[in-house]
Tab-separated table of C-alpha atoms in Angstrom:
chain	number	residue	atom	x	y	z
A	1	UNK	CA	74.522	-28.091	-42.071
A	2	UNK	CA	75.224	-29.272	-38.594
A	3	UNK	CA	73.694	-31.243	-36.108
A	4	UNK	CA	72.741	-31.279	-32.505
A	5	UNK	CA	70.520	-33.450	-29.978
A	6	UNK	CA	68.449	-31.802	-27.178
A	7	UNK	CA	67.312	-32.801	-24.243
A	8	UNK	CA	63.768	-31.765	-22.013
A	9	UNK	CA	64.360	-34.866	-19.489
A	10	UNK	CA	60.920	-36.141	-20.374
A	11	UNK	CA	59.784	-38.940	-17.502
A	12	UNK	CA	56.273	-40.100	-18.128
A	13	UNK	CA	54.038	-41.821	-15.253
A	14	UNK	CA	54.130	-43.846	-13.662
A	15	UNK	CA	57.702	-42.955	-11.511
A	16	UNK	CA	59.655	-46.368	-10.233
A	17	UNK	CA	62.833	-46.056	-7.777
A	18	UNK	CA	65.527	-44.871	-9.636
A	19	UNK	CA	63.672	-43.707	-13.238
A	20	UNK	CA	65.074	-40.049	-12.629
A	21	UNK	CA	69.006	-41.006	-12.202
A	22	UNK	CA	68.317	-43.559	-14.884
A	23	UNK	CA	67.310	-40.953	-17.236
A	24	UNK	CA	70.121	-38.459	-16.520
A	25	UNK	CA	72.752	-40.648	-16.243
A	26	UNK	CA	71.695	-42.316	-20.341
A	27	UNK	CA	71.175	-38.288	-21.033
A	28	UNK	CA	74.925	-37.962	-20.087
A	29	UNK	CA	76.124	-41.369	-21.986
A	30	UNK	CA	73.815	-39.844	-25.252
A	31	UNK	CA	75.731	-36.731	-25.262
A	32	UNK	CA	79.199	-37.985	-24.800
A	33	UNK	CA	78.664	-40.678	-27.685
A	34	UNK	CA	77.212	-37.483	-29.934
A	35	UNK	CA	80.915	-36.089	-28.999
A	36	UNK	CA	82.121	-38.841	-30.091
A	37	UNK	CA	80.108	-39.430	-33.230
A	38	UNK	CA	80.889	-35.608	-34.496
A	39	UNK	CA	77.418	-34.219	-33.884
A	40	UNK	CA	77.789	-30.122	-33.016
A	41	UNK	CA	75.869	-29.255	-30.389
A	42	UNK	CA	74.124	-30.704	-26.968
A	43	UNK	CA	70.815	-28.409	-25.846
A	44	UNK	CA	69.536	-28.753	-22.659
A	45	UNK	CA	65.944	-26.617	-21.787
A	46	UNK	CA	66.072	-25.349	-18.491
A	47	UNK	CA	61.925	-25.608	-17.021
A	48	UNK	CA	60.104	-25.922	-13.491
A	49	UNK	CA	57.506	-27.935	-12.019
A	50	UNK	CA	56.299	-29.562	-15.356
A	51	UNK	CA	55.802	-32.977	-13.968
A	52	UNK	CA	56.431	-35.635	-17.313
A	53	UNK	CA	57.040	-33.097	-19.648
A	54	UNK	CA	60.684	-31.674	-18.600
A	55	UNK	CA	62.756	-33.027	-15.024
A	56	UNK	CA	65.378	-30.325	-16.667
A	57	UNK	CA	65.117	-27.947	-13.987
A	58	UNK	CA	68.892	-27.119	-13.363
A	59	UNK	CA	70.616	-27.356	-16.824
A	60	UNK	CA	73.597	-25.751	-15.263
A	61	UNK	CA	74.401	-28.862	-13.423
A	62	UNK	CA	73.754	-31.301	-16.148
A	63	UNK	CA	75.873	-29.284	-18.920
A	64	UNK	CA	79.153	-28.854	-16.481
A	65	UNK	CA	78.886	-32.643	-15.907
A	66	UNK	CA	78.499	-33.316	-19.897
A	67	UNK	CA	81.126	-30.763	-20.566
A	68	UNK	CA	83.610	-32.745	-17.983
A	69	UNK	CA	82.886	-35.550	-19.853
A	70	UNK	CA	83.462	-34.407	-23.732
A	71	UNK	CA	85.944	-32.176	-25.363
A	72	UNK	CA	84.314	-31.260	-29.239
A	73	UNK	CA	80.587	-30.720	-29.037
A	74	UNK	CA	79.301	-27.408	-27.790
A	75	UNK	CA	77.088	-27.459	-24.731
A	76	UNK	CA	73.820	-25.335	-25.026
A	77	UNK	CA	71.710	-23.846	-22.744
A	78	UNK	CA	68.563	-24.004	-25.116
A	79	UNK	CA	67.468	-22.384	-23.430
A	80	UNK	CA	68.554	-20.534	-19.583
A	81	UNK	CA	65.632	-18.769	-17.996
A	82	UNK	CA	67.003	-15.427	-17.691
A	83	UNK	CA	64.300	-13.271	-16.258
A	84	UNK	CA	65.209	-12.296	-12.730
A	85	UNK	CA	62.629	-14.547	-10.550
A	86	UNK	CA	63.901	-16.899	-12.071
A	87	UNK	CA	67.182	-16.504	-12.366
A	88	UNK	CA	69.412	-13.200	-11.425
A	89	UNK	CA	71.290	-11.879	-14.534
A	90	UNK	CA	74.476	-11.657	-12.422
A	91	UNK	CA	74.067	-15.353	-11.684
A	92	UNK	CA	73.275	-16.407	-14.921
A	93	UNK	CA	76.728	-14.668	-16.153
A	94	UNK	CA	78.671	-16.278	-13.386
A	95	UNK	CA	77.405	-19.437	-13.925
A	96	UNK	CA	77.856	-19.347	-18.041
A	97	UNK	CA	81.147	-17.428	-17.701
A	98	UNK	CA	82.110	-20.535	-15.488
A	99	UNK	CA	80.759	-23.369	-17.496
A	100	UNK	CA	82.815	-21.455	-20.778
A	101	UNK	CA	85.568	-22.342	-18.614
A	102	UNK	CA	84.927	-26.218	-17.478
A	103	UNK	CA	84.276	-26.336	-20.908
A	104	UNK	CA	86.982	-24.468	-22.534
A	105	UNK	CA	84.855	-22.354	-24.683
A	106	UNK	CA	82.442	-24.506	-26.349
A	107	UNK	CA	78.812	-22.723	-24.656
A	108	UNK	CA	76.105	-21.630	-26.126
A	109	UNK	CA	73.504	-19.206	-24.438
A	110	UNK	CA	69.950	-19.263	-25.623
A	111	UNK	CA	67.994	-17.087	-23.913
A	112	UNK	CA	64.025	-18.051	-22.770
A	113	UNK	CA	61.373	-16.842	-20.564
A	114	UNK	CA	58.580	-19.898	-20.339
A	115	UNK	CA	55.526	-19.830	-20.794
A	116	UNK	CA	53.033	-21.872	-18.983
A	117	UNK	CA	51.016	-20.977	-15.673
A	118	UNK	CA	52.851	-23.708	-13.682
A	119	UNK	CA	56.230	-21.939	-14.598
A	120	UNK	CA	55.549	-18.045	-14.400
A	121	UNK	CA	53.208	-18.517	-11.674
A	122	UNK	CA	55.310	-20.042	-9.256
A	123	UNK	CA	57.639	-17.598	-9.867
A	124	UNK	CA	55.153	-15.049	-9.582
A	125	UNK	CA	56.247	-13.702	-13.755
A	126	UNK	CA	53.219	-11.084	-14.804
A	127	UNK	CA	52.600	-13.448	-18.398
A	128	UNK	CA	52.093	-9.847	-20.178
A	129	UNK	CA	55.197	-8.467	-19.479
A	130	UNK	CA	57.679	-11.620	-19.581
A	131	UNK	CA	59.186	-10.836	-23.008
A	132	UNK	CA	60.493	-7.523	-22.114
A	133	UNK	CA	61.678	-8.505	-18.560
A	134	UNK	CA	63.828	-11.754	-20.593
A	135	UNK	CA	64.934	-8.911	-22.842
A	136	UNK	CA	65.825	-6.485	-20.551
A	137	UNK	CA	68.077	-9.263	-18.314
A	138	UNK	CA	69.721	-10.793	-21.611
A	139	UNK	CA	71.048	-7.597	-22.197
A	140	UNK	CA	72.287	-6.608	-19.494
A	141	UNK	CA	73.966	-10.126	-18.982
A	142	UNK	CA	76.127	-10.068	-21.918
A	143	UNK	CA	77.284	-6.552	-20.647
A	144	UNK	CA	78.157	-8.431	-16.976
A	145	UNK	CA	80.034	-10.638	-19.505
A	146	UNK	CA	82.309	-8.584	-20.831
A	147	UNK	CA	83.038	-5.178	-18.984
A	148	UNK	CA	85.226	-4.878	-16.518
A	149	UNK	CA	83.824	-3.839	-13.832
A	150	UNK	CA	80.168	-3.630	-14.794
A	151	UNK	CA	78.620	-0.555	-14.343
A	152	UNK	CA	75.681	-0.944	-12.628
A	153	UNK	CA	72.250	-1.191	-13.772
A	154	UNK	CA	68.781	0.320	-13.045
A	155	UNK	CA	66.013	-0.993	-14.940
A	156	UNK	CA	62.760	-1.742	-15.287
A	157	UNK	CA	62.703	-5.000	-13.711
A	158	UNK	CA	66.222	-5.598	-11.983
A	159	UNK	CA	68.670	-3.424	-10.849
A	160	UNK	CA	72.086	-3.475	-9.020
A	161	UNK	CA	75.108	-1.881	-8.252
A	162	UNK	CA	78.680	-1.628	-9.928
A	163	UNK	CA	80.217	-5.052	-9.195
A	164	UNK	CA	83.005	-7.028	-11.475
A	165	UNK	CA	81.160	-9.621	-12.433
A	166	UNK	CA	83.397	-12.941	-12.342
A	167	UNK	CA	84.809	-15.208	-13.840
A	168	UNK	CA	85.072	-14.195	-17.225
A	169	UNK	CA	84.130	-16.265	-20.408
A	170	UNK	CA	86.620	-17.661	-22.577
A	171	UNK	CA	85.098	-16.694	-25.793
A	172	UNK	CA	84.940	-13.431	-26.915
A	173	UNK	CA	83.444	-11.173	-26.675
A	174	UNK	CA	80.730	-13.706	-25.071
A	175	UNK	CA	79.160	-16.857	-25.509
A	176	UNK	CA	76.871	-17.088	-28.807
A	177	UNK	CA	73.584	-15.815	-27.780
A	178	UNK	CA	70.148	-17.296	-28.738
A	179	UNK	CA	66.101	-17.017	-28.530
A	180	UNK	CA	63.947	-19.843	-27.977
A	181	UNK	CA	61.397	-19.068	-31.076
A	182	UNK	CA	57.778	-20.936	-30.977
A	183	UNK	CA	55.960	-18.601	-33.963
A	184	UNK	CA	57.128	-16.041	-36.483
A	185	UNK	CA	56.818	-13.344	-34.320
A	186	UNK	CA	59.101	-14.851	-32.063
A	187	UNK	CA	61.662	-15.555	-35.155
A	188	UNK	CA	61.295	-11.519	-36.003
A	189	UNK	CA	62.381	-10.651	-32.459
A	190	UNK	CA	65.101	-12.645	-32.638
A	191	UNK	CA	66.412	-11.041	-35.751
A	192	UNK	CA	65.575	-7.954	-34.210
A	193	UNK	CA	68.083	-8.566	-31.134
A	194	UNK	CA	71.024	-10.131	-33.237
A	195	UNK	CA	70.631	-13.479	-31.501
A	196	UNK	CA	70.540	-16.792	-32.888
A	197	UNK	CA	67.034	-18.375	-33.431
A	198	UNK	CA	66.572	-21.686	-31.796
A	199	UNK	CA	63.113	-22.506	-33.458
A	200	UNK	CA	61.027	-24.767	-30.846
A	201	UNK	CA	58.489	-26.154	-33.392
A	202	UNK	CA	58.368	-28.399	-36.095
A	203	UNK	CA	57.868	-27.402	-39.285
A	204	UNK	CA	57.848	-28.543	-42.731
A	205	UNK	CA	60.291	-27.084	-45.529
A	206	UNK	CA	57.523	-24.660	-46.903
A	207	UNK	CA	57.266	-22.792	-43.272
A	208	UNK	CA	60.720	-23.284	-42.499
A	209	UNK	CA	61.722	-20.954	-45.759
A	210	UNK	CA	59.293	-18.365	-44.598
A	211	UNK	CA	60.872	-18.296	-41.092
A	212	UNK	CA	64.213	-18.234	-42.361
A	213	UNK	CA	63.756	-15.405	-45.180
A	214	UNK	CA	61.991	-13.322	-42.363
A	215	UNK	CA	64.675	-13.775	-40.057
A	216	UNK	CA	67.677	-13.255	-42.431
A	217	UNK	CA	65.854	-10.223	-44.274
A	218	UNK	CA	65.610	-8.785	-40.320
A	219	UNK	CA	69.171	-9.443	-39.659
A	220	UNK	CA	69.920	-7.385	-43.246
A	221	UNK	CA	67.937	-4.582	-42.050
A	222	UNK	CA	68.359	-1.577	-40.115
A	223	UNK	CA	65.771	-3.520	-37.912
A	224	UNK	CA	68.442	-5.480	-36.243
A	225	UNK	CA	69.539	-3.884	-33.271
A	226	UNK	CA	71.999	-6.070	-30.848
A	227	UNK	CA	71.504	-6.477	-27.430
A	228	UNK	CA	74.726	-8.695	-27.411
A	229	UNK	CA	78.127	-7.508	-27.791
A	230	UNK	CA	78.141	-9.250	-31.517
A	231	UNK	CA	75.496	-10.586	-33.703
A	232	UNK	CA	74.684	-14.466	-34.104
A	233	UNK	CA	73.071	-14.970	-37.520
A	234	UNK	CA	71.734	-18.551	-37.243
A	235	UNK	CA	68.702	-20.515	-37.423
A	236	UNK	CA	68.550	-23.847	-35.489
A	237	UNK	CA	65.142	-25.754	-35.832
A	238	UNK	CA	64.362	-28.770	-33.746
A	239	UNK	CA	63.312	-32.192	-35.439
A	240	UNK	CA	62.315	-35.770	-34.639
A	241	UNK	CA	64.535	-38.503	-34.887
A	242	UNK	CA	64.100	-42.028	-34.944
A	243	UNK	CA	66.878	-43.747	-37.591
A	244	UNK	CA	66.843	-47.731	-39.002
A	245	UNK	CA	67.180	-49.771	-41.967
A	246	UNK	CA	63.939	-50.397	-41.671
A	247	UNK	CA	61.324	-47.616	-41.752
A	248	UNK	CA	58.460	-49.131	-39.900
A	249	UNK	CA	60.896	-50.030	-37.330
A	250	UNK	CA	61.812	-46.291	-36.728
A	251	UNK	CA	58.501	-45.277	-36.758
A	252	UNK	CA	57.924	-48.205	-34.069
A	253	UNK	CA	60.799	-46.982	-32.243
A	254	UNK	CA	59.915	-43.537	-32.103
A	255	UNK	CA	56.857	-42.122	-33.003
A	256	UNK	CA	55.010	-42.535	-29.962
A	257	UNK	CA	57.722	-40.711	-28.190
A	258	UNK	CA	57.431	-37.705	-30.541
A	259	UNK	CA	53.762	-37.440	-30.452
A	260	UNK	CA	53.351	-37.752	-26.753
A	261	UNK	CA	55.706	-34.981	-26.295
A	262	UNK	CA	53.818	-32.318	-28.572
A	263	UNK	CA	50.396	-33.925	-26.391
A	264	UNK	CA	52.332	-32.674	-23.658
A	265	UNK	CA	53.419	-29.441	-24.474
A	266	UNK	CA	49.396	-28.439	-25.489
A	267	UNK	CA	48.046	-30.008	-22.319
A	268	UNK	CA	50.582	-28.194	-19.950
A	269	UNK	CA	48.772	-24.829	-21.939
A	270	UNK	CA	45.436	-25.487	-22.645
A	271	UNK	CA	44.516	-28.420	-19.390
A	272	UNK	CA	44.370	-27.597	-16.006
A	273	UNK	CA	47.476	-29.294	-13.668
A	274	UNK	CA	47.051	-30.981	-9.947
A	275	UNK	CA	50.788	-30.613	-9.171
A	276	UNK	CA	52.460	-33.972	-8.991
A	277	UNK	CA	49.066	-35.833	-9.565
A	278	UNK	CA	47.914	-35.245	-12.922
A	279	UNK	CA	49.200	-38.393	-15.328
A	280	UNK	CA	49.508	-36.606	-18.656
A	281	UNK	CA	51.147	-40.410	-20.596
A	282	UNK	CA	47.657	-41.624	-18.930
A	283	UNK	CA	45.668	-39.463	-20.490
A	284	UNK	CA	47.740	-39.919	-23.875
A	285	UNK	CA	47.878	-43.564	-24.204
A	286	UNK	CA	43.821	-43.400	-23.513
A	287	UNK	CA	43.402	-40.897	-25.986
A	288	UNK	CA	45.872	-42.036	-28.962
A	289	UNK	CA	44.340	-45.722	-29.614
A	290	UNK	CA	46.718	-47.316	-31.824
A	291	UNK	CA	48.169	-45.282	-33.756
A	292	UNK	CA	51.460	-46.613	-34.216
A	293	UNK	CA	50.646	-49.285	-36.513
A	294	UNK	CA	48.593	-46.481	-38.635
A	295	UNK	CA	51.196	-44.522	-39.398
A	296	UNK	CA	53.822	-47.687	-40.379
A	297	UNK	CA	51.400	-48.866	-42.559
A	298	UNK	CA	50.824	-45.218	-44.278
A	299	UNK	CA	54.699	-44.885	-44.006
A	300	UNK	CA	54.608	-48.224	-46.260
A	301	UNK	CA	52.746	-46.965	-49.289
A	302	UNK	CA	55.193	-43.360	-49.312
A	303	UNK	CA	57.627	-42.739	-51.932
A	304	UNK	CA	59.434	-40.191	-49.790
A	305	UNK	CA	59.134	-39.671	-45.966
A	306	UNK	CA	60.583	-36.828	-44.410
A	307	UNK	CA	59.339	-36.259	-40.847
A	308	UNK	CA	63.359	-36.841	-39.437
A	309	UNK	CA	61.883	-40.759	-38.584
A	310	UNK	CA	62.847	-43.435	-40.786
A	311	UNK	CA	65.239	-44.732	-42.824
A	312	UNK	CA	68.538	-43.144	-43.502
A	313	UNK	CA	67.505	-42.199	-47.196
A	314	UNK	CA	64.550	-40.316	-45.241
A	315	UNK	CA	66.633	-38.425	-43.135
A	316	UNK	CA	68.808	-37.075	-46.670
A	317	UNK	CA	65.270	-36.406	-47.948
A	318	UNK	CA	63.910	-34.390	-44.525
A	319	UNK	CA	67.264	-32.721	-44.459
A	320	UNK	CA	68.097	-31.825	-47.986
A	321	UNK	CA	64.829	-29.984	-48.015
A	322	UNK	CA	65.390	-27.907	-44.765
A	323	UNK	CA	69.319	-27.062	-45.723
A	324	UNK	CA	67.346	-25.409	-48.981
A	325	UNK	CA	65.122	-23.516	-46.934
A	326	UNK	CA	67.905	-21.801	-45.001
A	327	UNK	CA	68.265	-23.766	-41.678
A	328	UNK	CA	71.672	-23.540	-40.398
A	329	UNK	CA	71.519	-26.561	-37.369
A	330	UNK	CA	69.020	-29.450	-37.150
A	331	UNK	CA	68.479	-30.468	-33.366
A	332	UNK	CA	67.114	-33.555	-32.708
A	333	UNK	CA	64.874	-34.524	-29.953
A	334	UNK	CA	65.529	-37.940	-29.749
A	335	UNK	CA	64.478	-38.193	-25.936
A	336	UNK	CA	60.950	-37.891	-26.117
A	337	UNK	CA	58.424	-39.659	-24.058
A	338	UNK	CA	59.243	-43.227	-23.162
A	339	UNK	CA	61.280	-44.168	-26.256
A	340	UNK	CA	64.750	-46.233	-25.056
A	341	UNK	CA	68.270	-45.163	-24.441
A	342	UNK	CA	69.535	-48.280	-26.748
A	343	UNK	CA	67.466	-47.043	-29.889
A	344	UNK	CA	68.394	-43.736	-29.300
A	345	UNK	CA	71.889	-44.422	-29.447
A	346	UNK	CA	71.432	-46.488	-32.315
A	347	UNK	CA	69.748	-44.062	-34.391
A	348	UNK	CA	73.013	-42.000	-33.543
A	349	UNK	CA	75.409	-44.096	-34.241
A	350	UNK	CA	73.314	-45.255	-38.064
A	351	UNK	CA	72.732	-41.433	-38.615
A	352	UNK	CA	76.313	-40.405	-38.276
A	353	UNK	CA	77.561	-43.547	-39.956
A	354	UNK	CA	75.269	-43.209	-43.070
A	355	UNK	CA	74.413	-39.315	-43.380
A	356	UNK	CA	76.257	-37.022	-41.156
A	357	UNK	CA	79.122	-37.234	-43.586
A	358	UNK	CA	78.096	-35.531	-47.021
A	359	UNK	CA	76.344	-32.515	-44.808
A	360	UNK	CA	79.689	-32.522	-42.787
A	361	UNK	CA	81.727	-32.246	-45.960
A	362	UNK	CA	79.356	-28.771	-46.992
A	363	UNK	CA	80.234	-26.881	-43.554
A	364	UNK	CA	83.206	-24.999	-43.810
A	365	UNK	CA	82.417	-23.960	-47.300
A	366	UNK	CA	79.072	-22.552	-46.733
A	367	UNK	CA	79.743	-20.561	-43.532
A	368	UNK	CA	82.960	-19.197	-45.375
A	369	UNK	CA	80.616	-17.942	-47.926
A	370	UNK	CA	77.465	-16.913	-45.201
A	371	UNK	CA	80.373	-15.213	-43.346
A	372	UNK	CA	81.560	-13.267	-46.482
A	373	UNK	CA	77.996	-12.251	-46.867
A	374	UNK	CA	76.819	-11.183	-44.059
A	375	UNK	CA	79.520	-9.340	-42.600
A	376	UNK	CA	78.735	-5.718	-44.063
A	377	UNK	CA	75.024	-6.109	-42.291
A	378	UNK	CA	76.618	-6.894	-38.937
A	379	UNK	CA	78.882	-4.449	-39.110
A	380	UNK	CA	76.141	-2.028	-39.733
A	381	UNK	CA	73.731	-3.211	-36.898
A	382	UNK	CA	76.784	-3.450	-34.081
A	383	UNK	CA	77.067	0.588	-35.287
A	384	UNK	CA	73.528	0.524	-34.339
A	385	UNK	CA	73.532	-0.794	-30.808
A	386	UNK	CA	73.037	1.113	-27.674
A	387	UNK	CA	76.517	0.104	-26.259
A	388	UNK	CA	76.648	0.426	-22.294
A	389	UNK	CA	79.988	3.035	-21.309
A	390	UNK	CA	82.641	1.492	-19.712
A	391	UNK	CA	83.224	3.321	-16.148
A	392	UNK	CA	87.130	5.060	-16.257
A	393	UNK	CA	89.172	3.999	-13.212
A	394	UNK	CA	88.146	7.607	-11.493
A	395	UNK	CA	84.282	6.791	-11.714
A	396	UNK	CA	84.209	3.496	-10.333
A	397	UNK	CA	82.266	3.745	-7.047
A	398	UNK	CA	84.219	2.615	-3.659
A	399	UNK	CA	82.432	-0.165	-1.935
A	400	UNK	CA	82.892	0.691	2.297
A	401	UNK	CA	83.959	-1.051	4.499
A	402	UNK	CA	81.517	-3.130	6.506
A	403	UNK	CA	81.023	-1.303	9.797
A	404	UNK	CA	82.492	-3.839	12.203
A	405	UNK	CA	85.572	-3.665	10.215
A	406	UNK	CA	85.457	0.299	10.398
A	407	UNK	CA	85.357	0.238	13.857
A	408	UNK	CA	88.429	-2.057	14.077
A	409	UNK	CA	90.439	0.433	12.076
A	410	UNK	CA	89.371	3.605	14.062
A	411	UNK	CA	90.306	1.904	17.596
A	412	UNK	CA	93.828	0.316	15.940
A	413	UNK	CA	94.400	4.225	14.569
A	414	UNK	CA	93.444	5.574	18.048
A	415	UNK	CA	95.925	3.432	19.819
C-alpha cells in the first residue's frame, strides 16, 4: 500500500495578519518532510471562493514550489479543475507538461469539476452539464499532451485550432490521470474512463470493498473505455490522521480538525454563503458542544479503533482492513481545520517510524502481481478507445502571417 498527505488549505475564522503565508509556508515544510519520511504522494485540491474551507485556489503554484523543494514524492493535482471556465485545456497541459518538468516526472493529474454554487456559479458552469464538459476537456488534454502538433478540436464546449501544444511531459505517454470520486457513481465513471479513482469520502472497510470491486470489475470490462492515452487502474481513498502513543491524545490532537472539515464541506452545499462574511468554525464550535472529550472517553473503552486517529497499533488496524478491501493509496488529510503544524508533523514522523515500514515492504510485490493481472484488460480497453489521428506533415494547416508583417514583405519584394 502506499501513502500520501493532501492538502485543501483549510483557514478557519477568524483571519490574523499573516495566517495565510503561515499556512502555506508549514503546507510546504509538511510536504518536504513527507519526501523525506518516504510517503508517495503530495495532493493538492485546486477550489475558488470557499472562504475557510479551501485557500487552494492556484495548486499550480504551490506544487512547482513543493516540487523545487523535494526530489521522491509525486506531486498531485487532486484534483485540477479542467472544465474550460475554469481553466482552458491548452493551459492546463502547458502548465502540467511544465510542472512534469520542474519536477522531473513525478505528477499526477486528477481531473475535477466542483461542485458547489459558490464555485460553478462564479464561473458561470450550467451544474447539469459539468460532468460532461470536465470529460470532454480531460480528453482532449491528454491528446494536447502527447501529439505533435495537436490537431485541433471542435467540441461541445471548447474548441480551438491546430497548435503544438508545449512543453511536453516527461512521462509517457502522459502524466497518470485521475477522477475526484464522492459516491459510487462517481467510482463507475472513473472505471469507465481508465483513470485512477481518487475517492473524496471516508469510508469504512465494508463500503470501501464495494467501491473497489465495482471499480476493478469496470476496469475488467468492455465498459472501460480510455479517454487517456493509457489506463490508470488505482484506487486512492482519503483518511484522517492524527498519530500518538497515546490515543486520547490523537483524538485531542485531531478530531476536531477532521470533523469541522466534513461540517464544512455540507454547509458550503446545503447553507446559504455571504461571501467573505459567513464564519462557518463559528457556527461549528456553537454547534459541536464538547465533543472532544466524548469521543476520548468512548475511544477508552474500544478494543480496536480504526478511524486513521490514534495510536500507531490503530493505524495497522484502519489500514490492514482497507489494503483487504482493495485500496491501492491511503491519503491523509492531516490539515484539517485548526489542528497544528507541530502535531501534524509529528504524527508523520511516528507514522513512518512505526508503520510505514511493513506496508512499504508489500509494494513492489503486489503491483508486480496487479500489473501481471491486469495487463490483458488494458490492453483490451486501449483497443477500445476512440484514438484522435495524428495530422501527416501535408495536412497540418499554415498559420498566416499577421497582416502588418504581410505588408512588410510585399513592399521589401516590390523594392
Amino acid at each position: 500500500m502506499k501513502f500520501g498527505v493532501f492538502y485543501e488549505l483549510q483557514l478557519p475564522k477568524p483571519w490574523l495578519p499573516g495566517d495565510e503565508e503561515k499556512l502555506f509556508h508549514e503546507a510546504l515544510d509538511q510536504v518536504v518532510l513527507a519526501d523525506k519520511l518516504g510517503y508517495d504522494h503530495a495532493w493538492e485540491v485546486e477550489h475558488h471562493f470557499l472562504d475557510e474551507y479551501s485557500h487552494s485556489s492556484a495548486p499550480e503554484v504551490f506544487l512547482s514550489a513543493a516540487a523545487a523543494r523535494t526530489s521522491r514524492i509525486r506531486i498531485g493535482h487532486g484534483i485540477r479543475q479542467v472544465i474550460p471556465n475554469y481553466n482552458h485545456p491548452a493551459r492546463t497541459a502547458e502548465g502540467l507538461a511544465t510542472l512534469d518538468i520542474i519536477s522531473r516526472g513525478r505528477v499526477d493529474f486528477g481531473i475535477g469539476e466542483g461542485a458547489t454554487r459558490l464555485e460553478l456559479g462564479g464561473f458561470h458552469i450550467p451544474a447539469k452539464e459539468k460532468r460532461a464538459m470536465a470529460i470532454e476537456a480531460g480528453e482532449q488534454i491528454a491528446n494536447m499532451m502527447v501529439l505533435d502538433p495537436y490537431p485541433g478540436f471542435e467540441g461541445k464546449y471548447f474548441s480551438m485550432p491546430c497548435r503544438n501544444v508545449l512543453p511536453k511531459p516527461v512521462q509517457k505517454p502522459h502524466p497518470p490521470m485521475w477522477m475526484a470520486c464522492t459516491n459510487r457513481d462517481t467510482i463507475k465513471v472513473a472505471a469507465q474512463l481508465g483513470v485512477g479513482a481518487l475517492a473524496f469520502s471516508f469510508l469504512n472497510p465494508e463500503e470501501a470493498h464495494a467501491w473497489s470491486e465495482i471499480y476493478y470489475g469496470i476496469i475488467k470490462s468492455d465498459q472501460c473505455k480510455p479517454i487517456g492515452h493509457t489506463v490508470n487502474a488505482n484506487i486512492a481513498m482519503v483518511s484522517n490522521f492524527s498519530v500518538h502513543h497515546d490515543r486520547a491524545e490523537a483524538i485531542r490532537r485531531g478530531h476536531e480538525g477532521f470533523e469541522f472539515f466534513s461540517y464544512a464541506l455540507n454547509a458550503l452545499v446545503a447553507h446559504d454563503t455571504v461571501p467573505g462574511r459567513t464564519n462557518m468554525w463559528g457556527d461549528y464550535l456553537a454547534k459541536r458542544g464538547d465533543r472532544t472529550e466524548e469521543m476520548v472517553a468512548a475511544a477508552a473503552l474500544a478494543e480496536n479503533y480504526a478511524s486513521g486517529i490514534g495510536t500507531p497499533d490503530d493505524m495497522r488496524t484502519h489500514l490492514r482492513a482497507f489494503q483487504a478491501a482493495g485500496v491501492d493509496q491511503v491519503i491523509f488529510m492531516q490539515q484539517a481545520g485548526r489542528n497544528r503544524h507541530d502535531h501534524i508533523c509529528q504524527s508523520l514522523e511516528l507514522f513512518a517510524a512505526e508503520v510505514m515500514p511493513e506496508f512499504k515492504a508489500e509494494v513492489a510485490e503486489r503491483e508486480e502481481r496487479k500489473a501481471r493481472e491486469l495487463a490483458p484488460f488494458i490492453e483490451a480497453a486501449l483497443a477500445r478507445k476512440n484514438w484522435m489521428k495524428p495530422l501527416a506533415d501535408d495536412e497540418i494547416p499554415v498559420v498566416r502571417a499577421s497582416v502588418a508583417k504581410a505588408k512588410v514583405n510585399e513592399t521589401n519584394a516590390a523594392e
